[in-house]
Short mmCIF file of C-alpha atoms and ligand atoms in Angstrom, two decimals:
data_model
loop_
_atom_site.label_atom_id
_atom_site.label_comp_id
_atom_site.label_asym_id
_atom_site.label_seq_id
_atom_site.Cartn_x
_atom_site.Cartn_y
_atom_site.Cartn_z
CA UNK A 1413 0.00 0.00 0.00
CA UNK A 1414 1.10 3.55 -0.69
CA UNK A 1415 0.03 6.16 1.83
CA UNK A 1416 0.44 9.67 0.48
CA UNK A 1417 0.44 12.55 2.96
CA UNK A 1418 0.86 16.28 2.55
CA UNK A 1419 1.72 16.80 6.22
CA UNK A 1420 4.41 14.64 7.80
CA UNK A 1421 3.13 15.28 11.33
CA UNK A 1422 0.16 12.95 10.60
CA UNK A 1423 2.41 10.11 9.48
CA UNK A 1424 2.38 8.08 12.70
CA UNK A 1425 -1.35 8.15 13.39
CA UNK A 1426 -2.59 7.71 9.83
CA UNK A 1427 -0.22 4.86 9.09
CA UNK A 1428 -1.49 3.07 12.19
CA UNK A 1429 -5.06 3.72 11.06
CA UNK A 1430 -4.36 2.14 7.65
CA UNK A 1431 -2.73 -0.81 9.38
CA UNK A 1432 -5.99 -1.51 11.24
CA UNK A 1433 -7.64 -2.21 7.88
CA UNK A 1434 -4.67 -3.77 6.09
CA UNK A 1435 -2.69 -5.43 8.93
CA UNK A 1436 -0.42 -7.50 6.70
CA UNK A 1437 0.10 -5.08 3.85
CA UNK A 1438 3.52 -3.36 3.77
CA UNK A 1439 2.83 0.38 3.88
CA UNK A 1440 5.05 2.81 2.00
CA UNK A 1441 4.56 6.36 3.19
CA UNK A 1442 5.30 9.41 1.07
CA UNK A 1443 5.19 12.73 2.89
CA UNK A 1444 5.51 15.11 -0.03
CA UNK A 1445 2.10 14.47 -1.59
CA UNK A 1446 3.53 12.95 -4.79
CA UNK A 1447 1.58 10.04 -6.30
CA UNK A 1448 3.16 6.75 -7.43
CA UNK A 1449 2.75 5.70 -11.06
CA UNK A 1450 1.20 2.19 -10.86
CA UNK A 1451 -2.51 2.67 -11.67
CA UNK A 1452 -3.75 -0.50 -9.89
CA UNK A 1453 -1.80 -0.15 -6.63
CA UNK A 1454 -3.68 0.22 -3.37
CA UNK A 1455 -3.36 3.91 -2.69
CA UNK A 1456 -4.49 6.06 0.22
CA UNK A 1457 -4.24 9.84 0.18
CA UNK A 1458 -4.74 12.20 3.14
CA UNK A 1459 -4.05 15.87 2.66
CA UNK A 1460 -4.55 19.26 4.22
CA UNK A 1461 -4.53 22.57 2.36
CA UNK A 1462 -5.43 26.17 3.12
CA UNK A 1463 -8.10 27.58 0.81
CA UNK A 1464 -10.01 30.85 1.17
CA UNK A 1465 -9.01 31.25 4.82
CA UNK A 1466 -10.23 27.72 5.58
CA UNK A 1467 -8.42 24.45 6.20
CA UNK A 1468 -9.60 21.90 3.67
CA UNK A 1469 -9.15 18.19 4.44
CA UNK A 1470 -9.17 15.63 1.62
CA UNK A 1471 -8.92 11.85 1.78
CA UNK A 1472 -9.30 9.19 -0.84
CA UNK A 1473 -8.72 5.48 -1.21
CA UNK A 1474 -8.09 3.86 -4.58
CA UNK A 1475 -8.09 0.11 -5.03
CA UNK A 1476 -8.69 -2.13 -8.06
CA UNK A 1477 -9.90 0.73 -10.22
CA UNK A 1478 -12.38 1.97 -7.58
CA UNK A 1479 -11.91 5.26 -5.80
CA UNK A 1480 -13.71 6.56 -2.71
CA UNK A 1481 -13.18 10.21 -1.87
CA UNK A 1482 -14.23 12.55 0.95
CA UNK A 1483 -13.59 16.18 1.74
CA UNK A 1484 -14.40 18.42 4.71
CA UNK A 1485 -13.59 21.82 6.12
CA UNK A 1486 -11.71 21.60 9.42
CA UNK A 1487 -13.95 22.48 12.39
CA UNK A 1488 -11.65 23.60 15.23
CA UNK A 1489 -14.58 24.05 17.65
CA UNK A 1490 -15.39 20.35 17.36
CA UNK A 1491 -11.92 18.83 17.27
CA UNK A 1492 -10.30 21.21 19.76
CA UNK A 1493 -6.69 20.61 20.63
CA UNK A 1494 -6.34 17.50 18.48
CA UNK A 1495 -6.05 19.86 15.50
CA UNK A 1496 -7.03 18.65 12.01
CA UNK A 1497 -5.39 15.26 12.58
CA UNK A 1498 -8.39 13.58 14.24
CA UNK A 1499 -10.87 15.02 11.76
CA UNK A 1500 -8.71 13.81 8.88
CA UNK A 1501 -8.43 10.41 10.55
CA UNK A 1502 -12.23 10.27 10.85
CA UNK A 1503 -12.61 11.16 7.19
CA UNK A 1504 -10.17 8.46 6.16
CA UNK A 1505 -11.71 5.95 8.59
CA UNK A 1506 -15.11 6.32 6.89
CA UNK A 1507 -13.55 5.64 3.49
CA UNK A 1508 -11.60 2.63 4.70
CA UNK A 1509 -14.74 1.13 6.27
CA UNK A 1510 -16.51 1.67 2.94
CA UNK A 1511 -13.64 0.22 0.95
CA UNK A 1512 -13.03 -2.89 3.08
CA UNK A 1513 -16.49 -3.55 4.56
CA UNK A 1514 -14.75 -3.90 7.95
CA UNK A 1515 -15.72 -1.78 10.97
CA UNK A 1516 -13.06 -1.93 13.72
CA UNK A 1517 -14.63 -2.40 17.16
CA UNK A 1518 -12.28 0.22 18.62
CA UNK A 1519 -13.18 2.72 15.89
CA UNK A 1520 -10.43 5.14 14.97
CA UNK A 1521 -8.46 4.39 18.14
CA UNK A 1522 -5.06 3.00 17.24
CA UNK A 1523 -3.33 3.33 20.61
CA UNK A 1524 -2.12 0.62 22.94
CA UNK A 1525 -4.03 1.89 25.97
CA UNK A 1526 -7.64 2.87 25.18
CA UNK A 1527 -8.59 2.72 28.87
CA UNK A 1528 -6.07 5.44 29.64
CA UNK A 1529 -7.78 7.68 27.07
CA UNK A 1530 -11.20 6.94 28.59
CA UNK A 1531 -9.86 7.79 32.04
CA UNK A 1532 -8.43 11.11 30.88
CA UNK A 1533 -11.78 11.91 29.20
CA UNK A 1534 -13.58 11.02 32.45
CA UNK A 1535 -11.29 13.35 34.40
CA UNK A 1536 -11.99 16.10 31.87
CA UNK A 1537 -15.75 15.71 31.32
CA UNK A 1538 -17.13 13.30 33.94
CA UNK A 1539 -18.06 9.66 33.37
CA UNK A 1540 -21.20 10.04 31.24
CA UNK A 1541 -19.87 12.62 28.80
CA UNK A 1542 -16.60 10.66 28.57
CA UNK A 1543 -18.57 7.57 27.54
CA UNK A 1544 -20.35 9.56 24.83
CA UNK A 1545 -17.15 11.11 23.47
CA UNK A 1546 -15.39 7.75 23.54
CA UNK A 1547 -18.11 5.97 21.59
CA UNK A 1548 -19.22 8.78 19.28
CA UNK A 1549 -16.15 10.88 18.51
CA UNK A 1550 -13.82 7.88 18.37
CA UNK A 1551 -16.42 5.48 16.87
CA UNK A 1552 -15.84 2.81 19.54
CA UNK A 1553 -18.58 0.13 19.58
CA UNK A 1554 -20.99 -0.01 22.52
CA UNK A 1555 -19.57 -3.36 23.68
CA UNK A 1556 -15.96 -2.13 23.69
CA UNK A 1557 -16.97 1.12 25.40
CA UNK A 1558 -18.60 -0.94 28.14
CA UNK A 1559 -15.52 -3.18 28.38
CA UNK A 1560 -13.25 -0.13 28.70
CA UNK A 1561 -15.51 1.35 31.40
CA UNK A 1562 -15.56 -1.85 33.44
CA UNK A 1563 -11.81 -2.24 33.09
CA UNK A 1564 -11.22 1.37 34.09
CA UNK A 1565 -13.29 0.98 37.26
CA UNK A 1566 -11.51 -2.19 38.36
CA UNK A 1567 -8.09 -0.85 37.42
CA UNK A 1568 -8.72 2.36 39.36
CA UNK A 1569 -9.24 0.44 42.59
CA UNK A 1570 -6.07 -1.49 42.02
CA UNK A 1571 -3.98 1.58 41.23
CA UNK A 1572 -5.06 3.19 44.48
CA UNK A 1573 -2.60 0.82 46.13
CA UNK A 1574 0.32 2.48 44.33
CA UNK A 1575 2.62 4.31 46.73
CA UNK A 1576 4.47 7.43 45.54
CA UNK A 1577 7.82 5.83 46.40
CA UNK A 1578 6.67 2.37 45.30
CA UNK A 1579 8.20 0.37 42.49
CA UNK A 1580 7.93 -3.05 40.87
CA UNK A 1581 10.72 -5.41 39.92
CA UNK A 1582 10.74 -7.26 36.59
CA UNK A 1583 13.08 -10.18 35.94
CA UNK A 1584 13.41 -11.54 32.42
CA UNK A 1585 14.36 -15.12 31.53
CA UNK A 1586 14.56 -15.18 27.73
CA UNK A 1587 14.68 -18.96 27.24
CA UNK A 1588 11.95 -21.37 26.14
CA UNK A 1589 11.76 -25.12 25.56
CA UNK A 1590 10.88 -24.54 21.89
CA UNK A 1591 9.72 -21.63 19.78
CA UNK A 1592 5.97 -21.06 19.33
CA UNK A 1593 4.97 -20.43 15.72
CA UNK A 1594 3.37 -17.06 16.57
CA UNK A 1595 6.30 -15.79 18.64
CA UNK A 1596 8.42 -12.83 17.68
CA UNK A 1597 9.97 -12.40 21.09
CA UNK A 1598 13.74 -12.55 21.47
CA UNK A 1599 13.48 -15.85 23.24
CA UNK A 1600 16.00 -18.59 22.64
CA UNK A 1601 15.25 -22.29 22.68
CA UNK A 1602 16.97 -24.28 25.38
CA UNK A 1603 18.46 -26.73 22.87
CA UNK A 1604 20.48 -23.91 21.34
CA UNK A 1605 21.38 -22.04 24.49
CA UNK A 1606 21.68 -24.49 27.35
CA UNK A 1607 25.39 -23.75 27.70
CA UNK A 1608 24.69 -20.06 28.10
CA UNK A 1609 22.15 -20.32 30.92
CA UNK A 1610 24.55 -20.68 33.92
CA UNK A 1611 26.45 -17.56 32.88
CA UNK A 1612 23.18 -15.74 32.24
CA UNK A 1613 21.93 -16.64 35.73
CA UNK A 1614 25.20 -15.41 37.28
CA UNK A 1615 24.94 -12.07 35.44
CA UNK A 1616 21.25 -11.76 36.27
CA UNK A 1617 21.96 -12.21 39.98
CA UNK A 1618 24.60 -9.47 39.82
CA UNK A 1619 22.12 -7.17 38.15
CA UNK A 1620 19.40 -7.97 40.71
CA UNK A 1621 21.87 -7.04 43.47
CA UNK A 1622 22.65 -3.79 41.67
CA UNK A 1623 18.92 -3.08 41.33
CA UNK A 1624 18.53 -3.72 45.06
CA UNK A 1625 21.22 -1.14 45.79
CA UNK A 1626 19.54 1.35 43.43
CA UNK A 1627 16.22 0.82 45.25
CA UNK A 1628 17.82 1.35 48.66
CA UNK A 1629 19.77 4.43 47.54
CA UNK A 1630 16.59 5.99 46.12
CA UNK A 1631 14.42 5.07 49.12
CA UNK A 1632 12.08 2.99 46.94
CA UNK A 1633 9.56 0.49 48.33
CA UNK A 1634 9.07 -2.79 46.48
CA UNK A 1635 5.38 -3.43 45.76
CA UNK A 1636 5.45 -6.32 43.30
CA UNK A 1637 7.80 -8.73 41.55
CA UNK A 1638 7.16 -10.26 38.15
CA UNK A 1639 9.39 -12.88 36.60
CA UNK A 1640 8.53 -13.29 32.94
CA UNK A 1641 10.18 -14.24 29.68
CA UNK A 1642 10.47 -16.40 27.74
CA UNK A 1643 9.62 -19.15 30.15
CA UNK A 1644 11.26 -18.65 33.57
CA UNK A 1645 10.52 -22.25 34.59
CA UNK A 1646 12.92 -23.34 31.85
CA UNK A 1647 15.58 -22.82 34.55
CA UNK A 1648 16.53 -25.82 36.66
CA UNK A 1649 15.30 -25.80 40.30
CA UNK A 1650 18.83 -24.84 41.42
CA UNK A 1651 19.14 -21.95 38.95
CA UNK A 1652 15.67 -20.69 39.88
CA UNK A 1653 16.48 -20.93 43.57
CA UNK A 1654 19.63 -18.89 43.08
CA UNK A 1655 17.73 -16.11 41.29
CA UNK A 1656 14.86 -16.04 43.81
CA UNK A 1657 17.29 -16.19 46.71
CA UNK A 1658 19.09 -13.16 45.29
CA UNK A 1659 15.77 -11.31 45.12
CA UNK A 1660 15.12 -12.15 48.77
CA UNK A 1661 18.50 -10.94 49.95
CA UNK A 1662 18.62 -7.84 47.73
CA UNK A 1663 15.20 -6.35 48.52
CA UNK A 1664 12.93 -5.69 51.45
CA UNK A 1665 9.83 -7.70 50.51
CA UNK A 1666 7.75 -6.72 53.55
CA UNK A 1667 5.49 -4.37 51.53
CA UNK A 1668 5.37 -6.59 48.45
CA UNK A 1669 1.78 -7.19 47.34
CA UNK A 1670 2.48 -10.06 44.95
CA UNK A 1671 5.30 -12.12 43.51
CA UNK A 1672 4.52 -13.69 40.15
CA UNK A 1673 6.48 -16.25 38.19
CA UNK A 1674 5.37 -17.18 34.70
CA UNK A 1675 5.38 -20.94 34.39
CA UNK A 1676 4.10 -20.42 30.89
CA UNK A 1677 4.85 -23.74 29.27
CA UNK A 1678 3.19 -26.63 31.14
CA UNK A 1679 5.99 -28.96 30.01
CA UNK A 1680 8.40 -27.05 32.28
CA UNK A 1681 6.31 -27.47 35.43
CA UNK A 1682 7.41 -30.01 38.03
CA UNK A 1683 6.47 -30.43 41.67
CA UNK A 1684 10.06 -29.76 42.69
CA UNK A 1685 10.07 -26.42 40.87
CA UNK A 1686 6.67 -25.40 42.26
CA UNK A 1687 7.73 -26.28 45.81
CA UNK A 1688 10.88 -24.24 45.26
CA UNK A 1689 8.86 -21.21 44.17
CA UNK A 1690 6.60 -21.50 47.20
CA UNK A 1691 9.58 -21.75 49.56
CA UNK A 1692 11.01 -18.53 48.11
CA UNK A 1693 7.79 -16.58 48.64
CA UNK A 1694 6.29 -16.64 45.13
CA UNK A 1695 2.55 -16.01 45.49
CA UNK A 1696 1.23 -16.23 41.93
CA UNK A 1697 2.02 -18.42 38.94
CA UNK A 1698 0.79 -18.29 35.39
CA UNK A 1699 0.32 -21.53 33.46
CA UNK A 1700 -0.54 -20.77 29.88
CA UNK A 1701 -2.31 -23.28 27.69
CA UNK A 1702 -3.13 -20.70 24.94
CA UNK A 1703 -5.58 -23.32 23.66
CA UNK A 1704 -7.09 -26.57 24.94
CA UNK A 1705 -7.22 -28.08 21.44
CA UNK A 1706 -4.56 -30.67 20.61
CA UNK A 1707 -4.42 -29.90 16.90
CA UNK A 1708 -4.07 -26.17 17.57
CA UNK A 1709 -1.27 -26.81 20.08
CA UNK A 1710 0.47 -28.89 17.45
CA UNK A 1711 -0.03 -26.23 14.78
CA UNK A 1712 1.61 -23.58 16.95
CA UNK A 1713 4.58 -25.74 17.92
CA UNK A 1714 3.97 -25.73 21.67
CA UNK A 1715 5.21 -29.31 22.04
CA UNK A 1716 2.90 -30.12 24.95
CA UNK A 1717 -0.50 -31.73 25.24
CA UNK A 1718 -3.77 -30.64 26.82
CA UNK A 1719 -3.25 -33.30 29.48
CA UNK A 1720 0.07 -31.66 30.40
CA UNK A 1721 -1.79 -28.37 30.96
CA UNK A 1722 -4.21 -30.14 33.31
CA UNK A 1723 -1.35 -31.89 35.10
CA UNK A 1724 0.70 -28.70 35.48
CA UNK A 1725 -2.31 -26.87 36.87
CA UNK A 1726 -2.89 -29.60 39.44
CA UNK A 1727 0.80 -29.74 40.38
CA UNK A 1728 0.79 -26.00 41.11
CA UNK A 1729 -2.43 -26.27 43.12
CA UNK A 1730 -1.05 -29.23 45.09
CA UNK A 1731 2.09 -27.22 45.82
CA UNK A 1732 -0.20 -24.64 47.46
CA UNK A 1733 -0.66 -21.93 44.83
CA UNK A 1734 -3.97 -20.22 45.51
CA UNK A 1735 -3.47 -17.46 42.94
CA UNK A 1736 -3.08 -18.79 39.41
CA UNK A 1737 -3.45 -17.24 35.99
CA UNK A 1738 -3.99 -18.90 32.63
CA UNK A 1739 -3.40 -17.23 29.25
CA UNK A 1740 -5.42 -17.92 26.11
CA UNK A 1741 -5.03 -16.65 22.55
CA UNK A 1742 -7.93 -16.02 20.16
CA UNK A 1743 -7.21 -16.40 16.44
CA UNK A 1744 -4.63 -19.21 16.40
CA UNK A 1745 -4.21 -21.38 13.29
CA UNK A 1746 -6.83 -24.15 12.98
CA UNK A 1747 -8.90 -22.73 15.85
CA UNK A 1748 -12.57 -21.91 15.19
CA UNK A 1749 -15.13 -19.95 17.25
CA UNK A 1750 -16.55 -23.31 18.40
CA UNK A 1751 -13.22 -24.82 19.46
CA UNK A 1752 -12.17 -21.54 21.10
CA UNK A 1753 -15.44 -21.53 23.07
CA UNK A 1754 -14.63 -25.08 24.16
CA UNK A 1755 -11.17 -23.90 25.31
CA UNK A 1756 -12.70 -21.05 27.33
CA UNK A 1757 -15.21 -23.44 28.93
CA UNK A 1758 -12.52 -25.95 29.86
CA UNK A 1759 -10.24 -23.31 31.36
CA UNK A 1760 -13.13 -21.75 33.30
CA UNK A 1761 -13.96 -25.20 34.67
CA UNK A 1762 -10.48 -25.32 36.24
CA UNK A 1763 -11.31 -22.10 38.11
CA UNK A 1764 -7.97 -20.31 37.99
CA UNK A 1765 -8.09 -16.99 39.83
CA UNK A 1766 -7.42 -15.05 36.63
CA UNK A 1767 -7.63 -15.66 32.90
CA UNK A 1768 -5.97 -13.44 30.32
CA UNK A 1769 -7.52 -13.51 26.87
CA UNK A 1770 -5.12 -12.36 24.16
CA UNK A 1771 -5.83 -11.87 20.49
CA UNK A 1772 -3.22 -13.09 18.06
CA UNK A 1773 -0.85 -10.31 16.98
CA UNK A 1774 1.45 -11.51 14.24
CA UNK A 1775 4.82 -9.87 13.91
CA UNK A 1776 6.70 -10.31 10.66
CA UNK A 1777 9.41 -12.41 12.34
CA UNK A 1778 6.96 -15.09 13.54
CA UNK A 1779 6.97 -18.47 11.77
CA UNK A 1780 3.24 -18.19 10.99
CA UNK A 1781 3.83 -14.91 9.18
CA UNK A 1782 7.04 -15.97 7.48
CA UNK A 1783 5.57 -19.20 6.20
CA UNK A 1784 2.26 -17.58 5.21
CA UNK A 1785 0.32 -20.11 7.28
CA UNK A 1786 -3.45 -19.99 7.59
CA UNK A 1787 -4.79 -18.02 10.57
CA UNK A 1788 -8.11 -16.58 11.67
CA UNK A 1789 -9.50 -13.39 10.18
CA UNK A 1790 -10.18 -10.35 12.36
CA UNK A 1791 -13.91 -11.14 12.15
CA UNK A 1792 -13.36 -14.71 13.41
CA UNK A 1793 -11.16 -13.50 16.28
CA UNK A 1794 -13.90 -10.98 17.16
CA UNK A 1795 -16.44 -13.83 17.31
CA UNK A 1796 -14.13 -15.67 19.70
CA UNK A 1797 -13.85 -12.65 22.00
CA UNK A 1798 -17.62 -12.16 21.82
CA UNK A 1799 -17.94 -15.56 23.46
CA UNK A 1800 -15.07 -15.25 25.94
CA UNK A 1801 -16.04 -11.87 27.49
CA UNK A 1802 -19.61 -12.69 28.55
CA UNK A 1803 -18.65 -16.23 29.56
CA UNK A 1804 -15.94 -14.92 31.88
CA UNK A 1805 -18.18 -12.21 33.34
CA UNK A 1806 -20.87 -14.83 34.02
CA UNK A 1807 -18.25 -17.04 35.65
CA UNK A 1808 -17.31 -14.35 38.19
CA UNK A 1809 -14.29 -12.77 36.44
CA UNK A 1810 -13.95 -9.02 35.89
CA UNK A 1811 -11.70 -7.22 33.38
CA UNK A 1812 -8.98 -5.20 35.09
CA UNK A 1813 -6.34 -4.44 32.48
CA UNK A 1814 -6.48 -4.11 28.74
CA UNK A 1815 -4.07 -3.33 25.95
CA UNK A 1816 -3.76 -3.57 22.19
CA UNK A 1817 -0.78 -4.38 20.00
CA UNK A 1818 0.36 -3.50 16.53
CA UNK A 1819 -0.97 -5.98 13.96
CA UNK A 1820 -3.40 -7.52 16.43
CA UNK A 1821 -6.14 -9.36 14.52
CA UNK A 1822 -9.14 -7.14 13.80
CA UNK A 1823 -7.58 -4.29 15.78
CA UNK A 1824 -8.90 -6.12 18.87
CA UNK A 1825 -7.43 -6.32 22.36
CA UNK A 1826 -5.86 -8.36 25.15
CA UNK A 1827 -7.75 -8.37 28.44
CA UNK A 1828 -6.82 -9.60 31.89
CA UNK A 1829 -9.88 -10.95 33.76
CA UNK A 1830 -9.69 -11.85 37.44
CA UNK A 1831 -11.92 -12.92 40.27
CA UNK A 1832 -12.34 -10.05 42.76
CA UNK A 1833 -9.25 -9.71 44.93
CA UNK A 1834 -6.99 -11.61 42.51
CA UNK A 1835 -6.18 -8.82 40.05
CA UNK A 1836 -2.45 -8.56 39.43
CA UNK A 1837 -1.13 -5.26 40.74
CA UNK A 1838 1.92 -5.51 38.48
CA UNK A 1839 -0.17 -5.86 35.32
CA UNK A 1840 -2.26 -2.81 36.16
CA UNK A 1841 0.81 -0.75 37.14
CA UNK A 1842 2.72 -1.55 33.98
CA UNK A 1843 -0.26 -0.82 31.79
CA UNK A 1844 -0.88 2.51 33.47
CA UNK A 1845 2.81 3.51 33.25
CA UNK A 1846 2.45 5.23 36.60
CA UNK A 1847 4.96 3.27 38.65
CA UNK A 1848 8.72 2.87 38.40
CA UNK A 1849 9.75 -0.57 37.16
CA UNK A 1850 13.29 -1.75 37.75
CA UNK A 1851 13.90 -4.41 35.14
CA UNK A 1852 16.68 -7.00 35.09
CA UNK A 1853 17.68 -9.42 32.35
CA UNK A 1854 18.28 -9.41 28.60
CA UNK A 1855 15.73 -7.37 26.67
CA UNK A 1856 14.29 -5.86 29.85
CA UNK A 1857 13.56 -2.15 30.05
CA UNK A 1858 13.39 -0.14 33.26
CA UNK A 1859 10.87 2.69 33.50
CA UNK A 1860 11.64 5.49 35.88
CA UNK A 1861 8.50 7.46 36.78
CA UNK A 1862 8.42 10.85 38.40
CA UNK A 1863 7.11 10.07 41.91
CA UNK A 1864 5.32 13.44 42.06
CA UNK A 1865 2.77 12.00 39.60
CA UNK A 1866 3.57 14.45 36.78
CA UNK A 1867 3.31 11.56 34.29
CA UNK A 1868 6.93 11.96 33.19
CA UNK A 1869 8.89 8.79 32.69
CA UNK A 1870 12.27 7.78 31.34
CA UNK A 1871 13.20 4.38 29.95
CA UNK A 1872 16.54 2.64 30.34
CA UNK A 1873 16.98 -0.49 28.24
CA UNK A 1874 19.20 -3.51 28.66
CA UNK A 1875 20.81 -5.31 25.75
CA UNK A 1876 18.31 -7.33 23.78
CA UNK A 1877 20.17 -10.60 23.28
CA UNK A 1878 21.52 -12.83 26.08
CA UNK A 1879 25.03 -13.11 24.60
CA UNK A 1880 25.36 -9.31 24.53
CA UNK A 1881 23.85 -9.07 27.99
CA UNK A 1882 26.56 -11.43 29.25
CA UNK A 1883 29.54 -10.11 27.29
CA UNK A 1884 28.80 -6.44 28.04
CA UNK A 1885 27.56 -6.91 31.58
CA UNK A 1886 29.64 -4.03 32.95
CA UNK A 1887 27.54 -1.66 30.86
CA UNK A 1888 24.35 -3.35 32.09
CA UNK A 1889 25.34 -2.67 35.69
CA UNK A 1890 26.27 0.93 34.87
CA UNK A 1891 22.77 1.46 33.53
CA UNK A 1892 21.35 0.70 36.98
CA UNK A 1893 23.39 3.71 38.13
CA UNK A 1894 21.72 5.75 35.41
CA UNK A 1895 18.32 4.72 36.77
CA UNK A 1896 19.39 6.07 40.13
CA UNK A 1897 20.56 9.37 38.64
CA UNK A 1898 17.26 9.87 36.83
CA UNK A 1899 15.25 9.14 39.96
CA UNK A 1900 17.38 11.46 42.07
CA UNK A 1901 16.97 14.23 39.54
CA UNK A 1902 13.18 13.82 39.71
CA UNK A 1903 13.17 14.04 43.45
CA UNK A 1904 15.70 16.88 43.62
CA UNK A 1905 14.05 19.14 41.03
CA UNK A 1906 10.52 17.86 40.66
CA UNK A 1907 11.22 17.41 36.93
CA UNK A 1908 13.67 15.11 35.20
CA UNK A 1909 16.30 17.26 33.47
CA UNK A 1910 17.12 14.37 31.12
CA UNK A 1911 13.69 14.66 29.53
CA UNK A 1912 14.20 18.30 28.53
S1 LIG B 1358 6.52 -19.43 25.33
FE1 LIG B 1358 6.20 -17.27 24.83
S2 LIG B 1358 8.25 -16.39 24.63
FE2 LIG B 1358 8.46 -18.64 24.53
S3 LIG B 1358 8.46 -19.13 22.36
FE3 LIG B 1358 6.34 -19.30 23.10
S4 LIG B 1358 5.42 -17.29 22.75
FE4 LIG B 1358 7.64 -17.06 22.58
#
């Protein structure tokens, strides 16, 4: 697709809008308004020009010899401080709906955090007017508006537990038993990297100690710990014990609300490992079937069976875990609305304390994308979510965090549902971007938030790949010092000078 713009400042938003309708189409953006020569190419134009003291907005979409066109005069009174960008997006949105016959459930919203937008509208206008603006001005469907409202209410209660000097700790283990066909994460299979893991664990422990020092120096209070990946339970019981022991000795855990370890792949769960997690104070584990259909598991290369999911769940329960999450994905290859409904029913029957329903988001580096394998359409994924949401609500779960990803099927969403009292504080805090996160491990990124609540935050990233993380570990440790400097500058001046 060619996207032709006359104003480069609209590039980011309008490209994302086009991607909602053509998620797999490469998009070439031209910012000087010049048209390409191929007459049959899919072409989208969005332009702004001044004419007779008015701002004229023009959009058109040309595909297969058909052209839909719309024009409007910019109405500043209606679009306020969003400038002509939102009006132009609305104009283009109408044409793309017409052209494709597809109406995104989240309307013209392209952002990752729609609930954050609803909350800021509610603060500005009050709840009722915010609901109207959200659904009418942004064209969000009634069902998604309701979902966002419910999520916002539950999330708000959770975020009230945030302390100004609070922070969360993230620990990344970027190793997995095998690579899932939909994965684009920088995770390395154990077969290829087993020799690297001991050195990785040693470096990780040094970084956790450095993070502990940073937290003490800054006077930060640890509120939650999340060990994710990859698949953390790929580590041996001894390696895991070393990492968790380092967390215990490096931080004061007395104010910690939850300690999660992702035991994502059921084939990595053993009683010995679960007992080890319990002994080290882990309170929450996530066992992620993604699907309860054998042929779908096989199609996505998970290399475990449905029975192994059931066994892993029982092992964790028997070890004493009373707070367990399970992840599902809507839109996987070979899955249908009927088989997905069966998956949801079977997972609900296990009664985990929380269930996270993702929608497939295919990055270009995933095997499914690379090999052009069959997958569900956006409409099919929407049907799956239409079943999951009401079923979970009727089973006593409430949505408490929600986010969207680039190239997510149908422009849909990922939602964390939990039984009351079992919402993950970490998930809400990371989604809201309102709490400092100290992150350790390859590919992890720390977020340093201004504790005054100004909304300012700075990110400090680690190296992406484990071998770099190990070979340049001195630099990794130095970056923990940088986190400290940023935090101290916030607290000394009220504003982070690095963000100027
Ligand atoms: S378990 Fe997660 S991180 Fe690991 S390969 Fe599968 S999708 Fe990727």
